[in-house]
CSV table of C-alpha atoms in Angstrom, one decimal:
chain,number,residue,atom,x,y,z
B,1,MET,CA,21.9,12.6,9.8
B,2,MET,CA,19.3,11.6,7.3
B,3,MET,CA,17.0,9.7,7.8
B,4,ILE,CA,18.1,5.8,7.3
B,5,ALA,CA,13.9,4.0,5.3
B,6,MET,CA,14.1,1.3,3.2
B,7,LYS,CA,12.3,2.7,0.1
B,8,THR,CA,9.7,1.0,-1.6
B,9,GLU,CA,9.6,1.0,-5.9
B,10,THR,CA,5.1,0.6,-6.6
B,11,THR,CA,3.6,-0.2,-9.4
B,12,VAL,CA,0.1,-0.4,-10.6
B,13,THR,CA,-0.5,-2.4,-13.7
B,14,LYS,CA,-3.4,-4.6,-15.0
B,15,SER,CA,-1.6,-8.4,-16.2
B,16,SER,CA,-3.3,-11.2,-15.9
B,17,LEU,CA,-3.0,-12.0,-11.7
B,18,LYS,CA,-1.5,-15.5,-13.1
B,19,ASN,CA,1.6,-13.5,-14.6
B,20,ILE,CA,2.3,-11.6,-11.7
B,21,LYS,CA,5.9,-12.0,-10.5
B,22,ALA,CA,5.4,-11.5,-6.2
B,23,GLY,CA,6.9,-13.5,-2.8
B,24,LEU,CA,3.0,-12.9,-2.2
B,25,LEU,CA,-0.5,-12.3,-4.2
B,26,VAL,CA,-3.1,-11.2,-1.8
B,27,LEU,CA,-6.6,-11.4,-2.5
B,28,PRO,CA,-9.1,-9.4,-0.8
B,29,PHE,CA,-12.9,-9.5,-0.2
B,30,SER,CA,-15.7,-8.5,1.5
B,31,VAL,CA,-17.7,-11.0,4.0
B,32,LYS,CA,-20.6,-9.8,0.6
B,33,SER,CA,-18.3,-11.1,-2.1
B,34,LEU,CA,-16.8,-14.4,0.0
B,35,LYS,CA,-19.2,-17.0,-1.5
B,36,LYS,CA,-19.9,-15.2,-4.8
B,37,ASP,CA,-16.3,-14.6,-6.1
B,38,ALA,CA,-14.2,-15.8,-3.8
B,39,PRO,CA,-14.6,-20.3,-5.8
B,40,LYS,CA,-14.3,-18.6,-8.8
B,41,VAL,CA,-10.8,-16.0,-8.0
B,42,LEU,CA,-9.1,-19.7,-6.7
B,43,GLY,CA,-10.1,-22.0,-8.9
B,44,ALA,CA,-9.4,-19.4,-11.8
B,45,LEU,CA,-6.5,-19.6,-10.1
B,46,GLY,CA,-6.1,-23.3,-10.0
B,47,LEU,CA,-6.2,-23.6,-6.0
B,48,ASN,CA,-8.8,-25.9,-4.0
B,49,ASP,CA,-11.2,-23.9,-2.3
B,50,ARG,CA,-12.4,-25.6,0.8
B,51,ALA,CA,-10.5,-24.0,2.8
B,52,LEU,CA,-12.9,-21.2,2.2
B,53,LYS,CA,-14.8,-23.0,5.2
B,54,ASP,CA,-12.5,-21.2,7.3
B,55,PHE,CA,-12.2,-18.3,5.9
B,56,LYS,CA,-14.4,-14.9,7.1
B,57,ALA,CA,-12.7,-12.1,5.0
B,58,ALA,CA,-13.7,-10.0,8.7
B,59,ALA,CA,-11.1,-6.8,8.7
B,60,GLY,CA,-7.3,-7.6,8.9
B,61,ASP,CA,-8.9,-11.9,8.2
B,62,THR,CA,-6.1,-14.2,6.8
B,63,LEU,CA,-6.1,-17.5,4.8
B,64,LEU,CA,-2.5,-18.0,3.4
B,65,PHE,CA,-2.2,-20.5,0.8
B,66,TYR,CA,1.2,-22.4,-1.3
B,67,PRO,CA,0.8,-22.3,-4.7
B,68,GLY,CA,2.7,-25.3,-5.5
B,69,GLY,CA,1.9,-26.6,-9.6
B,70,ALA,CA,-0.2,-24.5,-9.5
B,71,GLY,CA,-0.9,-21.4,-12.9
B,72,VAL,CA,0.8,-19.0,-10.3
B,73,LYS,CA,3.9,-17.4,-11.2
B,74,ALA,CA,3.3,-16.0,-6.8
B,75,SER,CA,5.2,-17.5,-4.2
B,76,ARG,CA,1.8,-17.1,-2.0
B,77,VAL,CA,-1.1,-16.1,-2.1
B,78,LEU,CA,-2.9,-14.5,0.7
B,79,LEU,CA,-7.6,-14.1,1.1
B,80,LEU,CA,-7.7,-11.1,3.1
B,81,GLY,CA,-10.6,-10.1,4.6
B,82,ILE,CA,-11.9,-5.8,4.8
B,83,GLY,CA,-15.1,-6.9,6.7
B,84,GLU,CA,-18.2,-4.5,5.0
B,85,GLY,CA,-15.1,-2.8,2.9
B,86,ALA,CA,-17.9,0.7,4.4
B,87,ALA,CA,-15.1,2.1,6.5
B,88,THR,CA,-11.3,2.8,6.0
B,89,GLU,CA,-10.8,1.3,9.0
B,90,ASP,CA,-11.2,-2.1,7.0
B,91,TYR,CA,-8.9,-0.7,4.3
B,92,ARG,CA,-6.3,0.1,7.3
B,93,LYS,CA,-7.1,-3.6,8.8
B,94,ALA,CA,-6.1,-5.4,5.9
B,95,GLY,CA,-3.3,-3.6,4.6
B,96,THR,CA,-1.7,-3.6,8.5
B,97,SER,CA,-2.5,-7.4,8.3
B,98,VAL,CA,-0.9,-7.6,4.9
B,99,ALA,CA,2.6,-6.5,6.2
B,100,ARG,CA,2.3,-8.5,9.2
B,101,GLN,CA,1.6,-11.9,6.5
B,102,ALA,CA,4.1,-10.6,4.5
B,103,ALA,CA,6.9,-9.9,7.5
B,104,THR,CA,6.5,-13.0,9.0
B,105,CYS,CA,7.1,-14.9,5.2
B,106,GLU,CA,9.9,-12.4,4.9
B,107,VAL,CA,8.3,-11.6,1.8
B,108,GLN,CA,10.0,-8.6,0.3
B,109,SER,CA,7.6,-7.9,-2.9
B,110,VAL,CA,3.7,-8.4,-2.8
B,111,ALA,CA,0.8,-7.7,-4.8
B,112,VAL,CA,-2.9,-6.9,-3.9
B,113,ASP,CA,-5.5,-7.5,-6.9
B,114,ALA,CA,-7.6,-4.7,-6.2
B,115,SER,CA,-9.4,-4.6,-9.3
B,116,SER,CA,-12.4,-4.9,-6.9
B,117,ILE,CA,-11.4,-1.0,-5.9
B,118,VAL,CA,-15.0,0.6,-8.2
B,119,GLU,CA,-17.0,-1.6,-5.7
B,120,TRP,CA,-15.3,-1.1,-2.9
B,121,SER,CA,-14.8,2.8,-3.7
B,122,ALA,CA,-19.3,2.7,-4.4
B,123,ARG,CA,-19.6,0.7,-0.8
B,124,SER,CA,-17.2,2.8,1.2
B,125,ALA,CA,-18.2,6.6,-0.3
B,126,LEU,CA,-14.0,6.1,-0.8
B,127,SER,CA,-12.0,7.3,-3.7
B,128,LEU,CA,-10.3,4.7,-5.6
B,129,GLU,CA,-7.5,6.8,-4.6
B,130,ASP,CA,-9.1,7.5,-1.3
B,131,ILE,CA,-8.1,4.3,-1.1
B,132,ALA,CA,-4.7,3.2,-2.8
B,133,GLU,CA,-3.4,5.2,-0.2
B,134,LEU,CA,-5.3,3.7,2.9
B,135,LEU,CA,-3.7,0.4,1.5
B,136,THR,CA,-1.2,1.6,0.7
B,137,GLY,CA,-0.2,3.8,3.6
B,138,SER,CA,-1.2,1.3,5.8
B,139,ILE,CA,1.1,-1.6,3.9
B,140,LEU,CA,4.9,0.3,5.1
B,141,ASN,CA,3.1,1.8,8.1
B,142,ALA,CA,3.1,-1.1,9.5
B,143,THR,CA,6.3,-2.9,7.7
B,144,TYR,CA,8.2,0.3,10.2
B,145,ARG,CA,11.0,-1.2,12.3
B,146,PHE,CA,13.6,0.7,14.0
B,147,ASP,CA,16.8,-2.0,14.5
B,148,ARG,CA,19.6,0.4,13.3
B,149,LEU,CA,21.1,0.6,16.7
B,150,LYS,CA,21.7,-3.3,17.1
B,151,SER,CA,24.9,-4.8,16.0
B,152,GLY,CA,24.3,-8.0,15.1
B,153,LYS,CA,26.9,-9.0,17.2
B,154,MET,CA,25.6,-11.4,19.4
B,155,GLU,CA,23.2,-12.9,16.7
B,156,LYS,CA,24.4,-16.6,17.6
B,157,ASP,CA,23.3,-18.1,13.6
B,158,LYS,CA,25.7,-16.1,11.7
B,159,LYS,CA,23.7,-16.6,8.2
B,160,LYS,CA,20.8,-15.3,10.3
B,161,LYS,CA,22.4,-12.1,10.8
B,162,LYS,CA,23.4,-11.6,7.5
B,163,ALA,CA,19.9,-11.6,5.3
B,164,SER,CA,18.2,-10.6,8.1
B,165,TYR,CA,14.5,-10.0,7.0
B,166,GLU,CA,14.5,-5.6,5.6
B,167,GLY,CA,10.7,-5.1,4.6
B,168,ILE,CA,8.9,-4.5,1.4
B,169,SER,CA,11.1,-3.3,-1.1
B,170,ARG,CA,8.2,-3.0,-4.1
B,171,LEU,CA,5.0,-2.8,-4.3
B,172,ILE,CA,2.6,-4.4,-7.0
B,173,PHE,CA,-1.7,-3.0,-7.4
B,174,ARG,CA,-3.3,-5.1,-9.9
B,175,VAL,CA,-6.4,-2.8,-11.3
B,176,ASN,CA,-8.5,-2.4,-14.5
B,177,ALA,CA,-7.7,-0.2,-16.9
B,178,GLY,CA,-10.6,2.0,-15.7
B,179,SER,CA,-8.4,2.5,-12.4
B,180,ILE,CA,-4.9,2.4,-13.4
B,181,LYS,CA,-4.6,7.2,-13.0
B,182,ASP,CA,-6.0,7.3,-9.6
B,183,VAL,CA,-4.7,4.5,-7.8
B,184,GLU,CA,-1.2,5.6,-8.9
B,185,LYS,CA,-1.8,8.5,-7.7
B,186,GLY,CA,-2.9,7.2,-4.1
B,187,THR,CA,-0.1,4.3,-4.1
B,188,VAL,CA,2.5,7.9,-4.1
B,189,SER,CA,0.7,10.5,-1.8
B,190,GLY,CA,0.2,6.8,0.7
B,191,MET,CA,4.4,6.1,0.4
B,192,VAL,CA,5.1,10.1,1.3
B,193,ILE,CA,3.1,9.8,4.5
B,194,ALA,CA,3.9,6.4,5.3
B,195,GLU,CA,7.1,7.0,5.1
B,196,SER,CA,6.8,10.7,6.8
B,197,GLN,CA,5.2,8.1,10.0
B,198,GLY,CA,8.7,6.7,9.4
B,199,VAL,CA,10.6,10.0,9.7
B,200,ALA,CA,9.1,11.9,13.2
B,201,ARG,CA,9.2,7.8,14.7
B,202,ASP,CA,12.5,7.5,13.8
B,203,LEU,CA,13.2,11.3,15.7
B,204,VAL,CA,11.4,10.0,18.7
B,205,ASN,CA,13.1,6.2,18.7
B,206,LEU,CA,16.5,7.9,18.3
B,207,PRO,CA,18.1,8.0,22.1
B,208,GLY,CA,18.8,11.0,23.8
B,209,ASN,CA,22.5,10.9,23.9
B,210,LEU,CA,21.8,10.4,19.5
B,211,LEU,CA,19.6,13.3,19.0
B,212,ASN,CA,20.0,16.8,21.3
B,213,ALA,CA,18.5,19.9,19.8
B,214,VAL,CA,21.0,20.6,17.2
B,215,ASP,CA,20.7,17.4,15.9
B,216,ILE,CA,17.0,17.7,15.5
B,217,ALA,CA,17.6,21.2,13.5
B,218,ARG,CA,20.1,19.6,11.4
B,219,TYR,CA,17.5,17.1,10.1
B,220,ALA,CA,15.1,19.6,10.2
B,221,SER,CA,17.1,21.4,7.7
B,222,GLU,CA,18.8,18.8,5.7
B,223,SER,CA,14.9,17.6,5.6
B,224,ALA,CA,14.3,20.8,4.0
B,225,GLU,CA,17.6,21.6,1.0
B,226,LYS,CA,16.5,17.8,-0.5
B,227,HIS,CA,12.8,17.9,-0.2
B,228,GLY,CA,12.6,22.1,-1.2
B,229,TYR,CA,11.0,24.2,2.1
B,230,THR,CA,13.7,26.6,3.9
B,231,ALA,CA,14.5,25.9,7.1
B,232,THR,CA,15.7,28.6,9.8
B,233,VAL,CA,17.0,27.6,12.8
B,234,PHE,CA,18.0,29.9,16.2
B,235,ASN,CA,21.6,28.8,18.3
B,236,LYS,CA,21.0,29.8,22.0
B,237,ASP,CA,22.5,33.3,21.3
B,238,ALA,CA,19.6,34.3,19.7
B,239,ILE,CA,16.9,32.7,21.3
B,240,ASP,CA,18.4,34.3,23.8
B,241,HIS,CA,18.4,38.1,22.7
B,242,LEU,CA,14.9,37.4,21.5
B,243,GLY,CA,14.3,36.6,25.0
B,244,MET,CA,12.8,33.3,24.9
B,245,GLY,CA,12.7,33.5,28.4
B,246,GLY,CA,10.6,29.6,28.7
B,247,LEU,CA,13.0,28.2,26.2
B,248,MET,CA,16.1,29.6,28.3
B,249,ALA,CA,14.6,28.3,31.2
B,250,VAL,CA,14.2,25.2,31.2
B,251,ASN,CA,17.4,24.6,29.3
B,252,LYS,CA,19.4,26.6,32.6
B,253,GLY,CA,20.3,22.5,33.8
B,254,SER,CA,22.1,21.5,30.5
B,255,LYS,CA,24.5,21.3,29.0
B,256,GLU,CA,23.3,20.7,25.6
B,257,PRO,CA,22.5,24.7,24.0
B,258,PRO,CA,19.2,24.5,22.6
B,259,THR,CA,18.5,24.9,19.3
B,260,PHE,CA,14.2,26.7,18.4
B,261,THR,CA,13.9,26.0,14.4
B,262,ILE,CA,11.6,27.9,11.9
B,263,LEU,CA,10.6,25.7,9.1
B,264,ASP,CA,8.3,27.4,6.1
B,265,TYR,CA,7.2,25.2,3.2
B,266,ASN,CA,5.5,28.4,0.9
B,267,PRO,CA,4.3,27.4,-2.5
B,268,GLY,CA,3.4,30.3,-3.7
B,269,GLU,CA,1.1,32.3,-5.4
B,270,LYS,CA,-1.3,29.4,-5.2
B,271,SER,CA,-1.3,29.3,-1.7
B,272,LYS,CA,-4.9,29.3,0.1
B,273,GLY,CA,-3.7,30.4,3.6
B,274,THR,CA,-1.3,29.7,5.9
B,275,VAL,CA,-1.1,27.3,8.9
B,276,ALA,CA,0.9,27.5,11.8
B,277,LEU,CA,1.9,24.0,13.2
B,278,VAL,CA,4.4,24.0,16.8
B,279,GLY,CA,5.8,21.6,18.3
B,280,LYS,CA,7.5,19.7,21.8
B,281,GLY,CA,11.1,19.1,21.3
B,282,VAL,CA,12.0,18.3,24.3
B,283,THR,CA,14.6,16.0,23.6
B,284,PHE,CA,14.4,14.3,27.1
B,285,ASP,CA,13.0,15.3,29.7
B,286,SER,CA,14.6,13.9,33.4
B,287,GLY,CA,12.2,16.2,35.0
B,288,GLY,CA,15.0,19.1,36.0
B,289,ILE,CA,14.7,19.2,40.2
B,290,SER,CA,11.2,17.8,39.7
B,291,ILE,CA,12.5,15.1,38.9
B,292,LYS,CA,10.4,12.0,37.3
B,293,PRO,CA,10.2,8.2,38.9
B,294,ALA,CA,13.2,6.0,37.6
B,295,ASN,CA,11.0,3.6,36.3
B,296,GLY,CA,9.6,4.5,32.9
B,297,MET,CA,12.4,7.3,32.3
B,298,ASP,CA,13.5,5.9,29.4
B,299,GLU,CA,10.6,6.7,27.6
B,300,MET,CA,11.0,10.2,28.7
B,301,LYS,CA,13.3,10.3,24.9
B,302,CYS,CA,9.4,10.3,23.7
B,303,ASP,CA,9.1,14.4,24.6
B,304,MET,CA,9.9,15.2,21.5
B,305,ALA,CA,7.2,14.3,19.8
B,306,GLY,CA,5.2,16.9,18.9
B,307,ALA,CA,8.8,18.8,17.3
B,308,ALA,CA,9.0,15.0,15.4
B,309,VAL,CA,6.0,15.0,13.8
B,310,VAL,CA,5.9,18.5,13.4
B,311,ILE,CA,8.7,18.0,11.0
B,312,ALA,CA,7.4,15.2,9.1
B,313,THR,CA,4.8,16.9,8.7
B,314,VAL,CA,6.1,20.3,7.2
B,315,GLU,CA,7.6,17.3,4.8
B,316,ALA,CA,4.6,15.4,3.4
B,317,ALA,CA,3.0,19.2,2.4
B,318,ALA,CA,6.0,19.9,0.8
B,319,ARG,CA,6.9,16.5,-1.6
B,320,LEU,CA,2.5,16.4,-2.1
B,321,GLY,CA,2.4,20.0,-3.2
B,322,LEU,CA,-0.7,21.6,-1.0
B,323,GLU,CA,-1.1,24.6,-1.6
B,324,TYR,CA,-1.7,26.1,2.1
B,325,ARG,CA,1.6,27.9,3.2
B,326,ILE,CA,2.7,25.7,6.9
B,327,LEU,CA,5.6,26.7,8.8
B,328,GLY,CA,7.2,24.3,12.0
B,329,PHE,CA,8.2,25.9,15.1
B,330,ILE,CA,10.3,23.9,16.7
B,331,PRO,CA,11.6,25.0,20.3
B,332,SER,CA,14.1,22.4,21.3
B,333,THR,CA,16.3,21.1,24.7
B,334,ASP,CA,16.5,18.6,27.1
B,335,ASN,CA,15.1,19.0,31.5
B,336,MET,CA,17.6,18.2,33.4
B,337,PRO,CA,18.6,18.5,37.2
B,338,GLY,CA,21.8,19.9,36.7
B,339,GLY,CA,23.8,23.1,39.7
B,340,ALA,CA,22.2,25.5,37.4
B,341,ALA,CA,19.1,24.5,36.6
B,342,GLN,CA,15.8,26.1,37.1
B,343,LYS,CA,14.6,25.7,40.6
B,344,PRO,CA,10.7,24.9,41.6
B,345,GLY,CA,9.4,29.3,42.9
B,346,ASP,CA,11.7,30.6,40.1
B,347,VAL,CA,9.8,33.3,37.9
B,348,ILE,CA,10.9,34.2,33.8
B,349,THR,CA,9.5,35.9,31.7
B,350,THR,CA,8.3,34.5,28.7
B,351,TYR,CA,8.7,36.1,25.0
B,352,SER,CA,5.3,37.3,25.6
B,353,GLY,CA,6.2,39.3,28.6
B,354,ILE,CA,4.0,37.6,30.9
B,355,THR,CA,5.6,35.6,33.6
B,356,VAL,CA,5.8,32.5,35.2
B,357,GLU,CA,6.1,31.3,38.3
B,358,VAL,CA,7.7,27.9,37.8
B,359,GLY,CA,5.5,25.2,41.3
B,360,ASN,CA,7.2,21.8,39.5
B,361,THR,CA,10.5,22.2,36.3
B,362,ASP,CA,8.5,19.2,35.6
B,363,ALA,CA,5.4,20.6,33.8
B,364,GLU,CA,8.1,22.3,31.1
B,365,GLY,CA,6.7,21.7,27.6
B,366,ARG,CA,4.6,24.4,28.8
B,367,LEU,CA,7.2,27.2,29.3
B,368,ILE,CA,8.5,26.4,26.0
B,369,LEU,CA,5.6,26.4,23.9
B,370,ALA,CA,4.8,29.4,25.0
B,371,ASP,CA,7.3,31.1,23.8
B,372,ALA,CA,6.8,29.2,19.9
B,373,LEU,CA,3.6,29.9,19.8
B,374,SER,CA,4.2,34.1,21.2
B,375,TYR,CA,6.5,34.7,18.8
B,376,ALA,CA,4.7,32.5,15.6
B,377,ILE,CA,1.4,35.1,16.0
B,378,GLU,CA,3.4,37.3,15.9
B,379,THR,CA,5.1,37.4,14.0
B,380,TYR,CA,4.6,35.3,11.0
B,381,LYS,CA,0.8,36.0,11.8
B,382,PRO,CA,-1.2,33.1,10.1
B,383,ASP,CA,-4.6,32.3,9.9
B,384,THR,CA,-4.1,28.6,11.7
B,385,ILE,CA,-2.4,27.3,14.9
B,386,ILE,CA,-2.1,24.6,16.0
B,387,ASP,CA,0.6,22.7,19.1
B,388,LEU,CA,1.3,19.3,19.1
B,389,ALA,CA,2.7,18.3,22.2
B,390,THR,CA,3.5,15.5,25.2
B,391,LEU,CA,2.5,18.5,27.4
B,392,THR,CA,0.4,15.8,30.3
B,393,GLY,CA,0.2,12.1,31.9
B,394,ALA,CA,-2.9,13.7,33.8
B,395,CYS,CA,-4.3,13.2,29.0
B,396,ILE,CA,-3.6,9.8,29.1
B,397,VAL,CA,-5.6,9.3,32.6
B,398,ALA,CA,-8.4,10.6,30.9
B,399,LEU,CA,-8.3,9.8,27.7
B,400,GLY,CA,-5.8,6.4,27.6
B,401,TYR,CA,-3.1,4.8,25.7
B,402,GLY,CA,-4.9,5.6,21.8
B,403,VAL,CA,-6.6,9.5,21.3
B,404,ALA,CA,-5.1,12.3,22.1
B,405,GLY,CA,-7.1,15.3,24.1
B,406,MET,CA,-8.3,18.0,21.7
B,407,PHE,CA,-8.6,21.9,23.0
B,408,SER,CA,-9.3,24.5,20.2
B,409,ASN,CA,-11.0,28.1,21.0
B,410,ASP,CA,-12.5,27.6,17.3
B,411,ASP,CA,-16.1,25.4,16.7
B,412,ASN,CA,-15.1,24.9,13.3
B,413,LEU,CA,-11.2,23.9,14.0
B,414,ALA,CA,-12.4,21.0,16.6
B,415,ALA,CA,-14.6,19.7,15.0
B,416,ALA,CA,-12.2,19.5,11.1
B,417,LEU,CA,-9.6,18.4,13.8
B,418,TYR,CA,-12.2,15.5,14.9
B,419,ASP,CA,-13.2,14.1,11.8
B,420,ALA,CA,-9.8,14.4,10.4
B,421,GLY,CA,-9.4,11.6,13.4
B,422,GLN,CA,-11.1,9.9,12.6
B,423,VAL,CA,-10.5,9.8,9.0
B,424,SER,CA,-6.6,8.8,9.2
B,425,GLY,CA,-7.5,6.4,12.7
B,426,GLU,CA,-5.8,9.2,14.6
B,427,LYS,CA,-8.7,9.9,17.3
B,428,VAL,CA,-9.4,13.5,19.0
B,429,TRP,CA,-11.9,14.3,21.0
B,430,ARG,CA,-12.2,17.3,22.7
B,431,LEU,CA,-11.8,18.9,26.1
B,432,PRO,CA,-13.4,22.2,27.8
B,433,LEU,CA,-10.8,25.3,28.2
B,434,TRP,CA,-13.9,27.0,30.2
B,435,ASP,CA,-12.6,30.2,32.4
B,436,GLU,CA,-13.3,28.9,36.2
B,437,TYR,CA,-10.1,26.9,35.2
B,438,ASP,CA,-8.0,29.9,35.2
B,439,GLU,CA,-8.5,30.2,38.5
B,440,LEU,CA,-6.2,27.1,39.6
B,441,ILE,CA,-3.2,28.6,37.8
B,442,LYS,CA,-3.5,31.7,39.3
B,443,SER,CA,-0.1,33.1,40.7
B,444,GLU,CA,0.1,35.9,44.0
B,445,VAL,CA,3.8,36.5,42.8
B,446,ALA,CA,3.9,36.4,38.7
B,447,ASP,CA,1.4,36.9,36.7
B,448,VAL,CA,0.0,33.1,36.4
B,449,HIS,CA,1.9,29.8,37.1
B,450,ASN,CA,2.6,26.7,35.2
B,451,THR,CA,1.2,24.0,37.9
B,452,GLY,CA,-2.9,23.8,38.9
B,453,GLY,CA,-2.5,21.3,41.0
B,454,ARG,CA,-3.6,17.8,41.2
B,455,GLY,CA,-6.7,17.4,39.3
B,456,ALA,CA,-7.6,18.5,35.7
B,457,GLY,CA,-4.2,18.7,34.9
B,458,THR,CA,-4.1,17.9,31.3
B,459,ILE,CA,-6.4,20.8,31.0
B,460,THR,CA,-4.7,23.3,33.5
B,461,ALA,CA,-1.8,22.6,30.8
B,462,ALA,CA,-4.2,23.9,27.7
B,463,LYS,CA,-5.0,26.5,29.6
B,464,PHE,CA,-1.8,28.0,30.4
B,465,LEU,CA,-1.0,27.3,26.8
B,466,GLN,CA,-3.9,30.0,25.8
B,467,ASN,CA,-2.6,32.3,27.6
B,468,PHE,CA,-0.2,32.9,25.1
B,469,ILE,CA,-1.8,33.4,21.8
B,470,GLY,CA,-3.1,36.7,22.7
B,471,ASP,CA,-6.3,36.8,20.0
B,472,HIS,CA,-5.7,34.8,17.9
B,473,LYS,CA,-9.0,33.0,17.3
B,474,HIS,CA,-7.8,29.8,15.6
B,475,TRP,CA,-5.6,28.1,17.7
B,476,ALA,CA,-5.7,24.2,18.6
B,477,HIS,CA,-3.6,21.6,21.2
B,478,ILE,CA,-3.6,18.6,21.0
B,479,ASP,CA,-2.4,16.6,23.6
B,480,ILE,CA,-0.3,13.6,22.0
B,481,ALA,CA,0.9,11.9,25.6
B,482,GLY,CA,-1.1,8.8,25.4
B,483,PRO,CA,-0.7,7.8,21.5
B,484,ALA,CA,2.6,9.3,20.7
B,485,PHE,CA,4.6,6.0,22.5
B,486,SER,CA,3.9,2.9,22.7
B,487,GLY,CA,5.4,1.2,26.0
B,488,LYS,CA,7.5,-2.0,26.1
B,489,ALA,CA,3.5,-4.0,27.7
B,490,GLY,CA,2.3,-5.5,24.9
B,491,ALA,CA,2.6,-3.2,22.3
B,492,LYS,CA,3.0,-4.8,18.2
B,493,ALA,CA,5.0,-2.2,18.0
B,494,HIS,CA,7.3,-1.2,21.0
B,495,GLY,CA,8.7,3.1,20.3
B,496,GLY,CA,7.5,5.9,18.1
B,497,THR,CA,3.8,5.8,15.9
B,498,GLY,CA,4.3,8.8,14.4
B,499,PHE,CA,0.7,9.7,15.7
B,500,GLY,CA,0.6,13.0,14.3
B,501,VAL,CA,1.5,12.6,10.7
B,502,SER,CA,-1.5,11.5,9.4
B,503,LEU,CA,-3.5,13.4,11.9
B,504,LEU,CA,-2.5,16.4,10.2
B,505,LEU,CA,-2.5,15.5,6.7
B,506,ASP,CA,-5.8,14.8,6.9
B,507,PHE,CA,-6.6,18.4,8.0
B,508,LEU,CA,-4.8,20.1,5.6
B,509,ARG,CA,-6.1,18.7,3.0
B,510,ASN,CA,-9.1,19.1,3.6
B,511,MET,CA,-9.0,22.5,4.9
């Protein structure tokens, strides 16, 4: 069940702008360079510069020209604003605007004039490779569409049905000769990151009837075989034999078996350390016996976004050849209210031996993460361990839909993840793990309770997980409940966002 993604060919050239054949030729300008450079560039291409009165060059601003009889081989010319060109967000906004204009015009080849990339680098303190990666990644990520489940049978215009827009198939960067190698490196890494984000988005967007725990394990195994890392899959009997009481308990109400998948990218002797990533893989969360309200339950197919991010990140790490051993741990099941389902008040024994009183069966993600965290630390002894999960609605209440909550017992790790969020645009905000919150998850009949009451819900969930890392000193928990999925209301791109892939890759590449 390999994901079906459109492949984009990237090319870096020093050809003159006039000779580049493309559906869309993009001319980026900063606010500072607009008045000085834009009239000369447009004049050289035979285009009238009077339209510059309507263009301010703020990041993401665009102005479209149709060259007509001008001496340009491109079908369209797009002025693109990069604002001050001093921040990563300037280039990310610019790339997103290019993708949207390409989709509006339904062009498949886009050429970007990056002949000023050395100046952009000096202004932003970003390397040429970084800027090329940012532009490539943001352009390709913004072209993402999930429409593979549409049959087209309801499309009245048959011609339109046959000629539906499939995205950008060719992306060209025009640079000066001295910049070619750096920009080529950046376009390659940008493409890998965008494609990996697409993998995560595809997995999240597949509905529960087309993606269960076995399917997740199957995709991970296919990815491992294709990209040169290993995948080990534990079936239900093996999970039971391991004593993973949390995962087995959540699975009790389901007719679909659980899986526990371990991914292992190992660069060998050049490895600088081991990082373990743990992702929550609940393929559909009904809430179990503590069933969720009907409104919005259809979006609970996204409750495996943490697992999707882990798979995509390990895949990207292998493709990029990172110098760390990256392990991925994916406990996966759905959470259903069947006749055999776990009940509020049940007490379960987790892999670690810690007993848990289940106060609410909709607090299931922490139960399966508890098993995976304990197993990963005990068996592989990673230097750093990070878990990602769409864990609590309380995190959305605290931070909204654009930012993830972060918890860590390591100040340096927390700072590195925060910095990675600022650079990648996938922002995280640290919340406390103070001891007084432990009081909220005390149980009278077991070692710990899986809920902590109405207040501080995202914090008590993190405190619950902290019980299962033992004395490990370098752990972080990232609650991606808000940014992992864009709902229908007001969303520019409905569905999975891939949030966490860029964050983790930036962190891993800058450790």
